[in-house]
JSON list of C-alpha atoms and ligand atoms in Angstrom, two decimals:
[
{"chain": "A", "resi": 1, "resn": "UNK", "atom": "CA", "xyz": [195.69, -9.97, -115.26]},
{"chain": "A", "resi": 2, "resn": "UNK", "atom": "CA", "xyz": [195.53, -13.45, -113.77]},
{"chain": "A", "resi": 3, "resn": "UNK", "atom": "CA", "xyz": [191.92, -14.39, -114.43]},
{"chain": "A", "resi": 4, "resn": "UNK", "atom": "CA", "xyz": [189.97, -16.24, -111.80]},
{"chain": "A", "resi": 5, "resn": "UNK", "atom": "CA", "xyz": [187.56, -19.05, -112.57]},
{"chain": "A", "resi": 6, "resn": "UNK", "atom": "CA", "xyz": [184.66, -16.87, -111.41]},
{"chain": "A", "resi": 7, "resn": "UNK", "atom": "CA", "xyz": [185.63, -14.06, -113.77]},
{"chain": "A", "resi": 8, "resn": "UNK", "atom": "CA", "xyz": [185.75, -16.49, -116.65]},
{"chain": "A", "resi": 9, "resn": "UNK", "atom": "CA", "xyz": [182.29, -17.78, -115.65]},
{"chain": "A", "resi": 10, "resn": "UNK", "atom": "CA", "xyz": [181.02, -14.21, -115.64]},
{"chain": "A", "resi": 11, "resn": "UNK", "atom": "CA", "xyz": [182.34, -13.64, -119.16]},
{"chain": "A", "resi": 12, "resn": "UNK", "atom": "CA", "xyz": [181.07, -16.97, -120.38]},
{"chain": "A", "resi": 13, "resn": "UNK", "atom": "CA", "xyz": [177.52, -16.35, -119.10]},
{"chain": "A", "resi": 14, "resn": "UNK", "atom": "CA", "xyz": [177.43, -12.91, -120.64]},
{"chain": "A", "resi": 15, "resn": "UNK", "atom": "CA", "xyz": [177.90, -14.44, -124.10]},
{"chain": "A", "resi": 16, "resn": "UNK", "atom": "CA", "xyz": [176.23, -17.82, -123.59]},
{"chain": "A", "resi": 17, "resn": "UNK", "atom": "CA", "xyz": [172.69, -18.60, -122.58]},
{"chain": "A", "resi": 18, "resn": "UNK", "atom": "CA", "xyz": [172.23, -22.13, -123.99]},
{"chain": "A", "resi": 19, "resn": "UNK", "atom": "CA", "xyz": [172.07, -24.70, -121.16]},
{"chain": "A", "resi": 20, "resn": "UNK", "atom": "CA", "xyz": [173.79, -27.33, -123.32]},
{"chain": "A", "resi": 21, "resn": "UNK", "atom": "CA", "xyz": [176.76, -25.04, -123.95]},
{"chain": "A", "resi": 22, "resn": "UNK", "atom": "CA", "xyz": [177.03, -24.07, -120.35]},
{"chain": "A", "resi": 23, "resn": "UNK", "atom": "CA", "xyz": [176.97, -27.69, -119.31]},
{"chain": "A", "resi": 24, "resn": "UNK", "atom": "CA", "xyz": [179.66, -28.42, -121.86]},
{"chain": "A", "resi": 25, "resn": "UNK", "atom": "CA", "xyz": [181.79, -25.66, -120.45]},
{"chain": "A", "resi": 26, "resn": "UNK", "atom": "CA", "xyz": [181.35, -26.95, -116.90]},
{"chain": "A", "resi": 27, "resn": "UNK", "atom": "CA", "xyz": [182.13, -30.52, -117.93]},
{"chain": "A", "resi": 28, "resn": "UNK", "atom": "CA", "xyz": [185.37, -29.45, -119.68]},
{"chain": "A", "resi": 29, "resn": "UNK", "atom": "CA", "xyz": [186.18, -27.20, -116.79]},
{"chain": "A", "resi": 30, "resn": "UNK", "atom": "CA", "xyz": [185.90, -30.13, -114.31]},
{"chain": "A", "resi": 31, "resn": "UNK", "atom": "CA", "xyz": [188.06, -32.36, -116.46]},
{"chain": "A", "resi": 32, "resn": "UNK", "atom": "CA", "xyz": [190.72, -29.78, -117.10]},
{"chain": "A", "resi": 33, "resn": "UNK", "atom": "CA", "xyz": [190.73, -28.81, -113.43]},
{"chain": "A", "resi": 34, "resn": "UNK", "atom": "CA", "xyz": [191.12, -32.48, -112.48]},
{"chain": "A", "resi": 35, "resn": "UNK", "atom": "CA", "xyz": [194.26, -32.70, -114.64]},
{"chain": "A", "resi": 36, "resn": "UNK", "atom": "CA", "xyz": [195.69, -29.47, -113.25]},
{"chain": "A", "resi": 37, "resn": "UNK", "atom": "CA", "xyz": [195.43, -31.00, -109.75]},
{"chain": "A", "resi": 38, "resn": "UNK", "atom": "CA", "xyz": [196.93, -34.26, -110.97]},
{"chain": "A", "resi": 39, "resn": "UNK", "atom": "CA", "xyz": [199.92, -32.46, -112.57]},
{"chain": "A", "resi": 40, "resn": "UNK", "atom": "CA", "xyz": [200.24, -29.93, -109.76]},
{"chain": "A", "resi": 41, "resn": "UNK", "atom": "CA", "xyz": [199.63, -27.03, -112.19]},
{"chain": "A", "resi": 42, "resn": "UNK", "atom": "CA", "xyz": [197.71, -23.76, -111.98]},
{"chain": "A", "resi": 43, "resn": "UNK", "atom": "CA", "xyz": [194.14, -25.02, -111.47]},
{"chain": "A", "resi": 44, "resn": "UNK", "atom": "CA", "xyz": [192.51, -21.66, -111.28]},
{"chain": "A", "resi": 45, "resn": "UNK", "atom": "CA", "xyz": [194.05, -20.59, -114.60]},
{"chain": "A", "resi": 46, "resn": "UNK", "atom": "CA", "xyz": [193.36, -23.89, -116.33]},
{"chain": "A", "resi": 47, "resn": "UNK", "atom": "CA", "xyz": [189.72, -23.82, -115.14]},
{"chain": "A", "resi": 48, "resn": "UNK", "atom": "CA", "xyz": [189.28, -20.26, -116.50]},
{"chain": "A", "resi": 49, "resn": "UNK", "atom": "CA", "xyz": [190.71, -21.30, -119.84]},
{"chain": "A", "resi": 50, "resn": "UNK", "atom": "CA", "xyz": [188.44, -24.37, -120.06]},
{"chain": "A", "resi": 51, "resn": "UNK", "atom": "CA", "xyz": [185.34, -22.34, -119.23]},
{"chain": "A", "resi": 52, "resn": "UNK", "atom": "CA", "xyz": [186.13, -19.86, -122.02]},
{"chain": "A", "resi": 53, "resn": "UNK", "atom": "CA", "xyz": [187.19, -22.27, -124.77]},
{"chain": "A", "resi": 54, "resn": "UNK", "atom": "CA", "xyz": [183.75, -22.15, -126.41]},
{"chain": "A", "resi": 55, "resn": "UNK", "atom": "CA", "xyz": [182.56, -18.89, -124.93]},
{"chain": "A", "resi": 56, "resn": "UNK", "atom": "CA", "xyz": [181.86, -17.41, -128.37]},
{"chain": "A", "resi": 57, "resn": "UNK", "atom": "CA", "xyz": [180.17, -20.51, -129.88]},
{"chain": "A", "resi": 58, "resn": "UNK", "atom": "CA", "xyz": [176.70, -19.12, -129.37]},
{"chain": "A", "resi": 59, "resn": "UNK", "atom": "CA", "xyz": [177.55, -15.88, -131.27]},
{"chain": "A", "resi": 60, "resn": "UNK", "atom": "CA", "xyz": [179.97, -17.58, -133.71]},
{"chain": "A", "resi": 61, "resn": "UNK", "atom": "CA", "xyz": [178.51, -21.09, -134.34]},
{"chain": "A", "resi": 62, "resn": "UNK", "atom": "CA", "xyz": [180.53, -21.76, -137.46]},
{"chain": "A", "resi": 63, "resn": "UNK", "atom": "CA", "xyz": [184.19, -22.65, -137.90]},
{"chain": "A", "resi": 64, "resn": "UNK", "atom": "CA", "xyz": [184.85, -19.67, -140.13]},
{"chain": "A", "resi": 65, "resn": "UNK", "atom": "CA", "xyz": [184.30, -17.61, -136.92]},
{"chain": "A", "resi": 66, "resn": "UNK", "atom": "CA", "xyz": [184.80, -19.91, -133.93]},
{"chain": "A", "resi": 67, "resn": "UNK", "atom": "CA", "xyz": [187.00, -19.57, -132.03]},
{"chain": "A", "resi": 68, "resn": "UNK", "atom": "CA", "xyz": [189.17, -17.14, -133.91]},
{"chain": "A", "resi": 69, "resn": "UNK", "atom": "CA", "xyz": [186.71, -14.23, -133.83]},
{"chain": "A", "resi": 70, "resn": "UNK", "atom": "CA", "xyz": [186.26, -14.71, -130.14]},
{"chain": "A", "resi": 71, "resn": "UNK", "atom": "CA", "xyz": [189.95, -13.97, -129.50]},
{"chain": "A", "resi": 72, "resn": "UNK", "atom": "CA", "xyz": [189.73, -10.19, -129.96]},
{"chain": "A", "resi": 73, "resn": "UNK", "atom": "CA", "xyz": [186.78, -10.09, -127.54]},
{"chain": "A", "resi": 74, "resn": "UNK", "atom": "CA", "xyz": [188.83, -11.97, -124.89]},
{"chain": "A", "resi": 75, "resn": "UNK", "atom": "CA", "xyz": [191.71, -9.54, -125.50]},
{"chain": "A", "resi": 76, "resn": "UNK", "atom": "CA", "xyz": [189.42, -6.63, -124.99]},
{"chain": "A", "resi": 77, "resn": "UNK", "atom": "CA", "xyz": [188.09, -8.18, -121.81]},
{"chain": "A", "resi": 78, "resn": "UNK", "atom": "CA", "xyz": [191.70, -8.18, -120.56]},
{"chain": "A", "resi": 79, "resn": "UNK", "atom": "CA", "xyz": [192.51, -11.89, -120.70]},
{"chain": "A", "resi": 80, "resn": "UNK", "atom": "CA", "xyz": [196.14, -12.81, -121.03]},
{"chain": "A", "resi": 81, "resn": "UNK", "atom": "CA", "xyz": [197.57, -14.14, -124.33]},
{"chain": "A", "resi": 82, "resn": "UNK", "atom": "CA", "xyz": [198.50, -17.41, -122.72]},
{"chain": "A", "resi": 83, "resn": "UNK", "atom": "CA", "xyz": [194.82, -18.10, -122.05]},
{"chain": "A", "resi": 84, "resn": "UNK", "atom": "CA", "xyz": [193.69, -16.80, -125.50]},
{"chain": "A", "resi": 85, "resn": "UNK", "atom": "CA", "xyz": [196.33, -18.92, -127.31]},
{"chain": "A", "resi": 86, "resn": "UNK", "atom": "CA", "xyz": [195.20, -22.07, -125.38]},
{"chain": "A", "resi": 87, "resn": "UNK", "atom": "CA", "xyz": [191.58, -21.35, -126.25]},
{"chain": "A", "resi": 88, "resn": "UNK", "atom": "CA", "xyz": [192.54, -20.99, -129.95]},
{"chain": "A", "resi": 89, "resn": "UNK", "atom": "CA", "xyz": [194.56, -24.18, -129.94]},
{"chain": "A", "resi": 90, "resn": "UNK", "atom": "CA", "xyz": [191.52, -26.38, -129.22]},
{"chain": "A", "resi": 91, "resn": "UNK", "atom": "CA", "xyz": [190.27, -25.89, -132.77]},
{"chain": "A", "resi": 92, "resn": "UNK", "atom": "CA", "xyz": [191.80, -28.35, -135.20]},
{"chain": "A", "resi": 93, "resn": "UNK", "atom": "CA", "xyz": [191.30, -25.99, -138.24]},
{"chain": "A", "resi": 94, "resn": "UNK", "atom": "CA", "xyz": [193.56, -23.32, -136.76]},
{"chain": "A", "resi": 95, "resn": "UNK", "atom": "CA", "xyz": [196.41, -25.82, -136.62]},
{"chain": "A", "resi": 96, "resn": "UNK", "atom": "CA", "xyz": [198.03, -24.25, -133.63]},
{"chain": "A", "resi": 97, "resn": "UNK", "atom": "CA", "xyz": [200.80, -26.33, -132.04]},
{"chain": "A", "resi": 98, "resn": "UNK", "atom": "CA", "xyz": [199.65, -27.89, -128.71]},
{"chain": "A", "resi": 99, "resn": "UNK", "atom": "CA", "xyz": [202.98, -27.12, -127.11]},
{"chain": "A", "resi": 100, "resn": "UNK", "atom": "CA", "xyz": [201.95, -26.67, -123.47]},
{"chain": "A", "resi": 101, "resn": "UNK", "atom": "CA", "xyz": [200.43, -29.06, -121.01]},
{"chain": "A", "resi": 102, "resn": "UNK", "atom": "CA", "xyz": [197.34, -26.85, -120.80]},
{"chain": "A", "resi": 103, "resn": "UNK", "atom": "CA", "xyz": [196.80, -26.93, -124.57]},
{"chain": "A", "resi": 104, "resn": "UNK", "atom": "CA", "xyz": [197.17, -30.74, -124.53]},
{"chain": "A", "resi": 105, "resn": "UNK", "atom": "CA", "xyz": [194.80, -31.21, -121.72]},
{"chain": "A", "resi": 106, "resn": "UNK", "atom": "CA", "xyz": [192.16, -28.83, -123.11]},
{"chain": "A", "resi": 107, "resn": "UNK", "atom": "CA", "xyz": [192.15, -30.66, -126.44]},
{"chain": "A", "resi": 108, "resn": "UNK", "atom": "CA", "xyz": [192.15, -34.06, -124.77]},
{"chain": "A", "resi": 109, "resn": "UNK", "atom": "CA", "xyz": [189.20, -33.21, -122.57]},
{"chain": "A", "resi": 110, "resn": "UNK", "atom": "CA", "xyz": [186.98, -31.25, -125.03]},
{"chain": "A", "resi": 111, "resn": "UNK", "atom": "CA", "xyz": [185.43, -34.12, -127.06]},
{"chain": "A", "resi": 112, "resn": "UNK", "atom": "CA", "xyz": [185.77, -36.78, -124.35]},
{"chain": "A", "resi": 113, "resn": "UNK", "atom": "CA", "xyz": [183.90, -34.70, -121.74]},
{"chain": "A", "resi": 114, "resn": "UNK", "atom": "CA", "xyz": [180.99, -34.39, -124.20]},
{"chain": "A", "resi": 115, "resn": "UNK", "atom": "CA", "xyz": [181.06, -38.12, -124.94]},
{"chain": "A", "resi": 116, "resn": "UNK", "atom": "CA", "xyz": [181.17, -39.10, -121.28]},
{"chain": "A", "resi": 117, "resn": "UNK", "atom": "CA", "xyz": [178.28, -36.71, -120.64]},
{"chain": "A", "resi": 118, "resn": "UNK", "atom": "CA", "xyz": [176.30, -38.50, -123.40]},
{"chain": "A", "resi": 119, "resn": "UNK", "atom": "CA", "xyz": [177.04, -41.86, -121.78]},
{"chain": "A", "resi": 120, "resn": "UNK", "atom": "CA", "xyz": [175.88, -40.63, -118.41]},
{"chain": "A", "resi": 121, "resn": "UNK", "atom": "CA", "xyz": [172.60, -39.29, -119.78]},
{"chain": "A", "resi": 122, "resn": "UNK", "atom": "CA", "xyz": [171.50, -42.76, -120.92]},
{"chain": "A", "resi": 123, "resn": "UNK", "atom": "CA", "xyz": [172.26, -44.44, -117.57]},
{"chain": "A", "resi": 124, "resn": "UNK", "atom": "CA", "xyz": [169.86, -44.45, -114.62]},
{"chain": "A", "resi": 125, "resn": "UNK", "atom": "CA", "xyz": [172.78, -43.88, -112.24]},
{"chain": "A", "resi": 126, "resn": "UNK", "atom": "CA", "xyz": [174.49, -41.36, -114.57]},
{"chain": "A", "resi": 127, "resn": "UNK", "atom": "CA", "xyz": [178.29, -41.49, -114.19]},
{"chain": "A", "resi": 128, "resn": "UNK", "atom": "CA", "xyz": [178.20, -43.71, -111.11]},
{"chain": "A", "resi": 129, "resn": "UNK", "atom": "CA", "xyz": [179.65, -47.04, -111.99]},
{"chain": "A", "resi": 130, "resn": "UNK", "atom": "CA", "xyz": [180.39, -45.99, -115.55]},
{"chain": "A", "resi": 131, "resn": "UNK", "atom": "CA", "xyz": [183.40, -48.08, -116.58]},
{"chain": "A", "resi": 132, "resn": "UNK", "atom": "CA", "xyz": [185.94, -47.14, -119.29]},
{"chain": "A", "resi": 133, "resn": "UNK", "atom": "CA", "xyz": [185.14, -50.41, -120.89]},
{"chain": "A", "resi": 134, "resn": "UNK", "atom": "CA", "xyz": [181.56, -49.45, -121.64]},
{"chain": "A", "resi": 135, "resn": "UNK", "atom": "CA", "xyz": [182.59, -45.93, -122.80]},
{"chain": "A", "resi": 136, "resn": "UNK", "atom": "CA", "xyz": [185.00, -47.53, -125.26]},
{"chain": "A", "resi": 137, "resn": "UNK", "atom": "CA", "xyz": [182.23, -49.82, -126.51]},
{"chain": "A", "resi": 138, "resn": "UNK", "atom": "CA", "xyz": [180.00, -46.80, -127.20]},
{"chain": "A", "resi": 139, "resn": "UNK", "atom": "CA", "xyz": [182.90, -45.04, -128.97]},
{"chain": "A", "resi": 140, "resn": "UNK", "atom": "CA", "xyz": [182.78, -47.85, -131.51]},
{"chain": "A", "resi": 141, "resn": "UNK", "atom": "CA", "xyz": [179.06, -47.24, -132.20]},
{"chain": "A", "resi": 142, "resn": "UNK", "atom": "CA", "xyz": [179.07, -44.46, -134.75]},
{"chain": "A", "resi": 143, "resn": "UNK", "atom": "CA", "xyz": [175.34, -43.68, -134.15]},
{"chain": "A", "resi": 144, "resn": "UNK", "atom": "CA", "xyz": [175.86, -43.01, -130.41]},
{"chain": "A", "resi": 145, "resn": "UNK", "atom": "CA", "xyz": [176.61, -39.27, -129.76]},
{"chain": "A", "resi": 146, "resn": "UNK", "atom": "CA", "xyz": [177.38, -39.04, -133.50]},
{"chain": "A", "resi": 147, "resn": "UNK", "atom": "CA", "xyz": [178.62, -35.46, -133.22]},
{"chain": "A", "resi": 148, "resn": "UNK", "atom": "CA", "xyz": [181.65, -36.44, -131.12]},
{"chain": "A", "resi": 149, "resn": "UNK", "atom": "CA", "xyz": [184.80, -36.79, -133.21]},
{"chain": "A", "resi": 150, "resn": "UNK", "atom": "CA", "xyz": [186.23, -40.16, -132.25]},
{"chain": "A", "resi": 151, "resn": "UNK", "atom": "CA", "xyz": [189.58, -39.47, -133.81]},
{"chain": "A", "resi": 152, "resn": "UNK", "atom": "CA", "xyz": [189.99, -36.42, -131.54]},
{"chain": "A", "resi": 153, "resn": "UNK", "atom": "CA", "xyz": [189.20, -38.58, -128.45]},
{"chain": "A", "resi": 154, "resn": "UNK", "atom": "CA", "xyz": [191.91, -41.06, -129.38]},
{"chain": "A", "resi": 155, "resn": "UNK", "atom": "CA", "xyz": [194.33, -38.32, -130.40]},
{"chain": "A", "resi": 156, "resn": "UNK", "atom": "CA", "xyz": [193.75, -36.56, -127.02]},
{"chain": "A", "resi": 157, "resn": "UNK", "atom": "CA", "xyz": [194.72, -39.60, -124.94]},
{"chain": "A", "resi": 158, "resn": "UNK", "atom": "CA", "xyz": [197.85, -40.11, -127.07]},
{"chain": "A", "resi": 159, "resn": "UNK", "atom": "CA", "xyz": [198.75, -36.47, -126.65]},
{"chain": "A", "resi": 160, "resn": "UNK", "atom": "CA", "xyz": [198.73, -36.92, -122.88]},
{"chain": "A", "resi": 161, "resn": "UNK", "atom": "CA", "xyz": [200.65, -40.14, -123.12]},
{"chain": "A", "resi": 162, "resn": "UNK", "atom": "CA", "xyz": [197.84, -41.96, -121.44]},
{"chain": "A", "resi": 163, "resn": "UNK", "atom": "CA", "xyz": [195.97, -45.22, -122.13]},
{"chain": "A", "resi": 164, "resn": "UNK", "atom": "CA", "xyz": [192.51, -44.42, -123.23]},
{"chain": "A", "resi": 165, "resn": "UNK", "atom": "CA", "xyz": [191.15, -46.34, -120.27]},
{"chain": "A", "resi": 166, "resn": "UNK", "atom": "CA", "xyz": [193.02, -44.14, -117.84]},
{"chain": "A", "resi": 167, "resn": "UNK", "atom": "CA", "xyz": [192.00, -40.95, -119.58]},
{"chain": "A", "resi": 168, "resn": "UNK", "atom": "CA", "xyz": [188.29, -42.01, -119.57]},
{"chain": "A", "resi": 169, "resn": "UNK", "atom": "CA", "xyz": [188.50, -42.94, -115.90]},
{"chain": "A", "resi": 170, "resn": "UNK", "atom": "CA", "xyz": [190.00, -39.55, -115.03]},
{"chain": "A", "resi": 171, "resn": "UNK", "atom": "CA", "xyz": [187.29, -37.64, -116.98]},
{"chain": "A", "resi": 172, "resn": "UNK", "atom": "CA", "xyz": [184.51, -39.68, -115.40]},
{"chain": "A", "resi": 173, "resn": "UNK", "atom": "CA", "xyz": [186.00, -39.05, -111.91]},
{"chain": "A", "resi": 174, "resn": "UNK", "atom": "CA", "xyz": [186.28, -35.36, -112.71]},
{"chain": "A", "resi": 175, "resn": "UNK", "atom": "CA", "xyz": [182.74, -34.93, -113.87]},
{"chain": "A", "resi": 176, "resn": "UNK", "atom": "CA", "xyz": [181.11, -37.08, -111.11]},
{"chain": "A", "resi": 177, "resn": "UNK", "atom": "CA", "xyz": [181.07, -34.41, -108.38]},
{"chain": "A", "resi": 178, "resn": "UNK", "atom": "CA", "xyz": [179.18, -31.99, -110.60]},
{"chain": "A", "resi": 179, "resn": "UNK", "atom": "CA", "xyz": [176.72, -34.56, -112.08]},
{"chain": "A", "resi": 180, "resn": "UNK", "atom": "CA", "xyz": [173.64, -32.71, -110.85]},
{"chain": "A", "resi": 181, "resn": "UNK", "atom": "CA", "xyz": [174.82, -29.45, -112.50]},
{"chain": "A", "resi": 182, "resn": "UNK", "atom": "CA", "xyz": [175.36, -31.42, -115.67]},
{"chain": "A", "resi": 183, "resn": "UNK", "atom": "CA", "xyz": [171.74, -32.67, -115.64]},
{"chain": "A", "resi": 184, "resn": "UNK", "atom": "CA", "xyz": [172.84, -36.19, -114.79]},
{"chain": "A", "resi": 185, "resn": "UNK", "atom": "CA", "xyz": [171.29, -38.65, -112.39]},
{"chain": "A", "resi": 186, "resn": "UNK", "atom": "CA", "xyz": [173.32, -40.25, -109.61]},
{"chain": "A", "resi": 187, "resn": "UNK", "atom": "CA", "xyz": [173.06, -43.43, -107.61]},
{"chain": "A", "resi": 188, "resn": "UNK", "atom": "CA", "xyz": [170.89, -41.42, -105.13]},
{"chain": "A", "resi": 189, "resn": "UNK", "atom": "CA", "xyz": [168.28, -40.93, -107.83]},
{"chain": "A", "resi": 190, "resn": "UNK", "atom": "CA", "xyz": [168.08, -44.53, -108.81]},
{"chain": "A", "resi": 191, "resn": "UNK", "atom": "CA", "xyz": [164.95, -46.44, -107.73]},
{"chain": "A", "resi": 192, "resn": "UNK", "atom": "CA", "xyz": [165.60, -48.42, -104.52]},
{"chain": "A", "resi": 193, "resn": "UNK", "atom": "CA", "xyz": [165.37, -52.23, -104.77]},
{"chain": "B", "resi": 1, "resn": "FE2", "atom": "FE1", "xyz": [185.16, -25.19, -129.85]},
{"chain": "B", "resi": 2, "resn": "FE2", "atom": "FE1", "xyz": [184.24, -27.57, -126.67]}
]
């Protein structure tokens, strides 16, 4: 079965009700989808994978279960091994080789999407006008979005062979069109001068 993005969303929302988790899934989906387009790869498949990467987090919120105990569920739902293996590979503790472009992109977008989201939340114009420079500055402030693993952000850009600035700019551009769904303001919401 070649899963569609909409099927993955249907599965995700059956296991996940938390708004924060759904927004995280959408943010990672947008970023991974952006890279699929950039690389001319299978956007629908990549989006489905991204949507499902944390699908079991609500039912398995600890690393002794997430994401490994989600895999049999995805298998039962009929998802292909290629998707399941990519989902498993986003977790550092499973030490699965990131040997496909999809695995690399998923890993590279996971933490950074969350961090860019956090940057957008504290700006009156959300992601509009958010420069890589200011994202990098915030990465150096340990207290800002403290849950985001900085080392994984840097490792992700290196894995893609991209400068961090370029990777940040891509993720910002990817998330911008869905800013309202992510609960972010846009220039249109900013007070007029
Ligand atoms: Fe995860
Ligand atoms: Fe994630």
